[in-house]
XYZ file of C-alpha atoms in Angstrom:
270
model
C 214.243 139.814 215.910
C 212.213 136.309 217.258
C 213.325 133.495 215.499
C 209.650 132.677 214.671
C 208.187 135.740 213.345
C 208.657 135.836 209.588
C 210.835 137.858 208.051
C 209.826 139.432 204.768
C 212.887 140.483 203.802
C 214.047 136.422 203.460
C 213.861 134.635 200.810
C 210.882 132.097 201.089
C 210.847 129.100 199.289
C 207.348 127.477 199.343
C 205.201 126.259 196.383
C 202.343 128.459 194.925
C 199.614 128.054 196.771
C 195.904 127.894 195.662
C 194.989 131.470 194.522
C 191.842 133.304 196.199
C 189.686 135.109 194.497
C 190.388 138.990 196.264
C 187.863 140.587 194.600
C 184.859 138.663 195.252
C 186.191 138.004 198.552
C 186.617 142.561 199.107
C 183.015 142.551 197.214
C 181.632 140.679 200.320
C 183.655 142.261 202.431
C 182.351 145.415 201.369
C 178.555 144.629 201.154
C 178.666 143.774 204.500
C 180.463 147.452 205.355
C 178.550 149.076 203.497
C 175.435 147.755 205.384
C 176.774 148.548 208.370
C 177.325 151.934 207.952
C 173.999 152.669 206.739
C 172.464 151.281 209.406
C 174.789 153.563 211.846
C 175.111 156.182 209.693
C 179.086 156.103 208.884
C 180.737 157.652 206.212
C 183.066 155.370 204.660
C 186.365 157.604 203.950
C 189.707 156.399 202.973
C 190.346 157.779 206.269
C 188.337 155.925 208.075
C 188.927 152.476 206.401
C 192.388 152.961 207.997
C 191.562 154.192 211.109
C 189.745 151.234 211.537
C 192.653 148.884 211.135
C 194.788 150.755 213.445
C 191.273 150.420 216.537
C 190.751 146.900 215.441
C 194.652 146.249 215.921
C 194.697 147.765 218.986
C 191.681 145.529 220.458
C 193.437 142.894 219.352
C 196.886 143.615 220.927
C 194.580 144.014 224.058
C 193.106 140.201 223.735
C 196.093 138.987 223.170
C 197.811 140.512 226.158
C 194.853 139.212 227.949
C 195.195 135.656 226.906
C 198.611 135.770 227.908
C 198.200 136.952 231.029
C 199.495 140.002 230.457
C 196.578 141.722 230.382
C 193.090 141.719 232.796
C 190.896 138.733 231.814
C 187.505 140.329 232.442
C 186.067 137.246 233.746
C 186.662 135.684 230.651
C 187.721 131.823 229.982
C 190.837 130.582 228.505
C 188.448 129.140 225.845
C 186.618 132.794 225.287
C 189.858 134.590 225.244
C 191.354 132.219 222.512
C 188.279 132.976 220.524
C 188.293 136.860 220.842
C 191.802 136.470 219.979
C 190.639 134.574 216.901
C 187.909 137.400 216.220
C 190.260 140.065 216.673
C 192.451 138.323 213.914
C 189.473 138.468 211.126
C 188.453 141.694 212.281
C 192.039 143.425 211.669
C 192.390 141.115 208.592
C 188.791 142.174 206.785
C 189.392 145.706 207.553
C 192.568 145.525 205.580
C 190.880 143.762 202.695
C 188.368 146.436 203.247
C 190.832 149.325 202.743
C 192.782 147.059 199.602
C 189.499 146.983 198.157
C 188.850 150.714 198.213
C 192.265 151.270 196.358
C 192.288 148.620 193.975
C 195.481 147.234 195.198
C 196.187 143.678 193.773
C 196.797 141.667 196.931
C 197.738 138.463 195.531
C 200.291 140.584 193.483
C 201.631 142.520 196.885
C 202.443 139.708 198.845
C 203.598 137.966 196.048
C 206.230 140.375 195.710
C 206.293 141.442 199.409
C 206.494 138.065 201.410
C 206.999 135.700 199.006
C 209.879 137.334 197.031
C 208.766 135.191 194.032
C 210.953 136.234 191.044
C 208.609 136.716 187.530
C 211.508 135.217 185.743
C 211.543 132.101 187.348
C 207.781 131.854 188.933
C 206.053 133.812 186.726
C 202.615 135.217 188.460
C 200.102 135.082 185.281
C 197.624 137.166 184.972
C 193.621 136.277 185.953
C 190.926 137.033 183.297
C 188.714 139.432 185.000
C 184.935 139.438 183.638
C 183.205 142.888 183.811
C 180.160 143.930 182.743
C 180.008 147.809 181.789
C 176.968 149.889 181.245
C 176.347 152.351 177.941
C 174.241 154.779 180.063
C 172.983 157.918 177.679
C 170.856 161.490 178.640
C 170.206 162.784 175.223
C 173.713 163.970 173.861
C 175.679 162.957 177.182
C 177.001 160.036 178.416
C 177.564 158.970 182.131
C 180.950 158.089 182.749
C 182.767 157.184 186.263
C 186.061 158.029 187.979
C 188.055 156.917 190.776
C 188.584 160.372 193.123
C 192.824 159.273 193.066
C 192.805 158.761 188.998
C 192.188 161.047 186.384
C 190.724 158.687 183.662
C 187.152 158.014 183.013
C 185.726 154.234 182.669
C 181.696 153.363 182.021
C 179.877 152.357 185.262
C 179.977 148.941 185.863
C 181.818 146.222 187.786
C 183.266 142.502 188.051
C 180.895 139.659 187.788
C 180.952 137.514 191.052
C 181.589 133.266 190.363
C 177.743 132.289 189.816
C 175.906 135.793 188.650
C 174.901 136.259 184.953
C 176.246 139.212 183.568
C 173.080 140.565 183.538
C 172.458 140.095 186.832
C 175.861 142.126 188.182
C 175.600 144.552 186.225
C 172.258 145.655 188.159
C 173.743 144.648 191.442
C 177.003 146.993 190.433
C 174.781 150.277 189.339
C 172.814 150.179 192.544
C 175.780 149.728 194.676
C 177.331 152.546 192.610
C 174.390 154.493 191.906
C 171.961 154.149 194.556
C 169.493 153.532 191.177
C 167.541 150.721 189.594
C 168.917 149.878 185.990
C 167.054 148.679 183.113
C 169.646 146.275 180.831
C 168.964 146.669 177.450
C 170.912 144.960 174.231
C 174.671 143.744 174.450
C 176.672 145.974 172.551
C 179.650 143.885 172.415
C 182.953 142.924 174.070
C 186.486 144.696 174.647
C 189.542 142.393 175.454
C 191.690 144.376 177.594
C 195.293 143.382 179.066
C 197.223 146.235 180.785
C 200.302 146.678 183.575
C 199.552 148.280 186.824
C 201.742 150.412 188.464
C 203.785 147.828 190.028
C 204.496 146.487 186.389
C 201.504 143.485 187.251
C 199.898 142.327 184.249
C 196.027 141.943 184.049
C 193.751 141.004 181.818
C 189.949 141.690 181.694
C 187.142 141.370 179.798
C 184.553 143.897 179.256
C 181.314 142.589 178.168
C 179.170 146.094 177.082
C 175.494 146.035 177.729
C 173.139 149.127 176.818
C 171.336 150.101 179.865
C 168.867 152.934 181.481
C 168.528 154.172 185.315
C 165.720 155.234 187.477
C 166.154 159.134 188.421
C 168.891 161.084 189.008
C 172.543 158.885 189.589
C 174.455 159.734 192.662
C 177.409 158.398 193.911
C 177.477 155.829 196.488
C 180.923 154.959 196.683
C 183.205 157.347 198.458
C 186.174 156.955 195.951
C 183.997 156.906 192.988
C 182.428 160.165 191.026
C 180.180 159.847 188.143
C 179.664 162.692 185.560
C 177.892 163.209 182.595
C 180.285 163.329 179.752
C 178.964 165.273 176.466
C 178.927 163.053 173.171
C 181.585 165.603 171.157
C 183.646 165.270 173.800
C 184.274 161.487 173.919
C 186.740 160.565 171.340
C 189.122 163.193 173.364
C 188.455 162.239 176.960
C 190.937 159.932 178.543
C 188.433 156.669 178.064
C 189.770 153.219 178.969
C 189.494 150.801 177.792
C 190.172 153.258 175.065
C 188.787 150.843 172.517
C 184.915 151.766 174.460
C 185.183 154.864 172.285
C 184.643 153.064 169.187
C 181.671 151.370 170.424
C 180.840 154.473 171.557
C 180.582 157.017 169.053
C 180.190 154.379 166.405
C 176.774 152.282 165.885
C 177.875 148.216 165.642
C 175.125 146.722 163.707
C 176.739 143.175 163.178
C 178.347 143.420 166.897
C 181.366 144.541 168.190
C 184.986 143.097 169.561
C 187.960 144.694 170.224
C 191.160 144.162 171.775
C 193.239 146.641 173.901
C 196.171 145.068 174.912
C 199.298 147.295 174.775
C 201.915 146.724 177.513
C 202.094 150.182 179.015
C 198.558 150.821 179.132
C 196.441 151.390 182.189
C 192.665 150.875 182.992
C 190.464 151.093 186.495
């Protein structure tokens, strides 16, 4: 193995850098995807978020070769190739964002504990407070309700509120990205404190600020690794609901409003 190709099997010892905000940053990431797909009429798959990492790597393996003069130059400058080398780079790097994104994988948590090798015991990675605004969408005696295609819990449409945008304000944005509707945000219902461990034993902590709200027409899908389904009112206090603590607000009728908190250690949420 080159000396100077990092290893991240060793040990590094470095000081925490400044975090960066991987959701807002995927959020972005993904608007711009998602316009670009439209416009050339792309289905966004899991599949083909990854295929797309391994064609962008493999352009960039050919600028690279080309830089070095290993590879034809095309007419191109030493300048130009640098900078489709540097292109290349972002491209392979926001296609893997794009794919993290898709699966909700933590990032700053992975290569915490991938590259970094930092040790919870002795640099403890605490958790973010995640603000999400979630939508109380009814149709009579249902209620719409959303899953991820790879989980088999239910969660109420909604999504995180970007640094700058009013609650209000994302929780719009989120439906029609979801949706493919316009939404109508009615009262706040109230607010559900949730801390949970992923998978991976990562602690996060969110809240949910819970808004009343109505769509425009019929709601569809617009996110290939979310469904949405109409959930009948009898059947919410047994459905696998999380936060679970929504079901109270739920099936109950909060005059004097409502706070919870949902914080057991084992517990997982979307």
């Amino acid at each position: 193995m080159r000396s100077d190709v990092p290893n991240p099997d060793q040990q590094l010892s470095c000081d925490r850098p400044a975090e960066i905000n991987w959701f807002a940053l995927g959020e972005d990431l993904d608007a711009v995807s998602r316009r670009y797909a439209q416009q050339h009429g792309i289905r966004r798959t899991p599949e083909w978020f990854a295929m797309k990492i391994a064609e962008e790597a493999g352009e960039l393996m050919q600028q690279f070769l080309a830089e070095s003069g290993q590879g034809r130059s095309r007419g191109k400058s030493p300048a130009e190739l640098s900078n489709s080398v540097d292109e290349e780079i972002a491209d392979v790097i926001c296609h893997a964002l794009l794919l993290a994104h898709q699966r909700g994988t933590d990032v700053q948590a992975v290569i915490d504990r991938k590259w970094l090798r930092r040790n919870d015991t002795h640099d403890p990675v605490h958790a973010s407070t995640e603000l999400i605004a979630r939508a109380i969408i009814r149709s009579g005696d249902r209620l719409l309700v959303a899953r991820e295609r790879t989980k088999p819990h239910v969660f109420l449409p909604g999504g995180h509120v970007k640094d700058g945008e009013s609650v209000e304000d994302a929780l719009v944005r989120e439906l029609a990205e979801e949706l493919g509707t316009t939404a109508t945000v009615g009262n706040f219902i109230g607010a559900v404190e949730h801390r949970y461990s992923d998978d991976a034993a990562h602690t996060h902590h969110e809240l949910n600020l819970i808004f009343a709200a109505e769509v425009s027409g019929e709601p569809h899908s617009q996110e290939e690794h979310l469904e949405f389904a109409w959930l009948p009112m009898d059947q919410v206090a047994a459905a696998d609901l999380r936060p679970s603590a929504l079901k109270e607000v739920i099936v109950g009728d909060p005059s004097n409003g409502f706070w919870r908190k949902s914080t057991p250690p084992h517990a997982k949420s979307s």
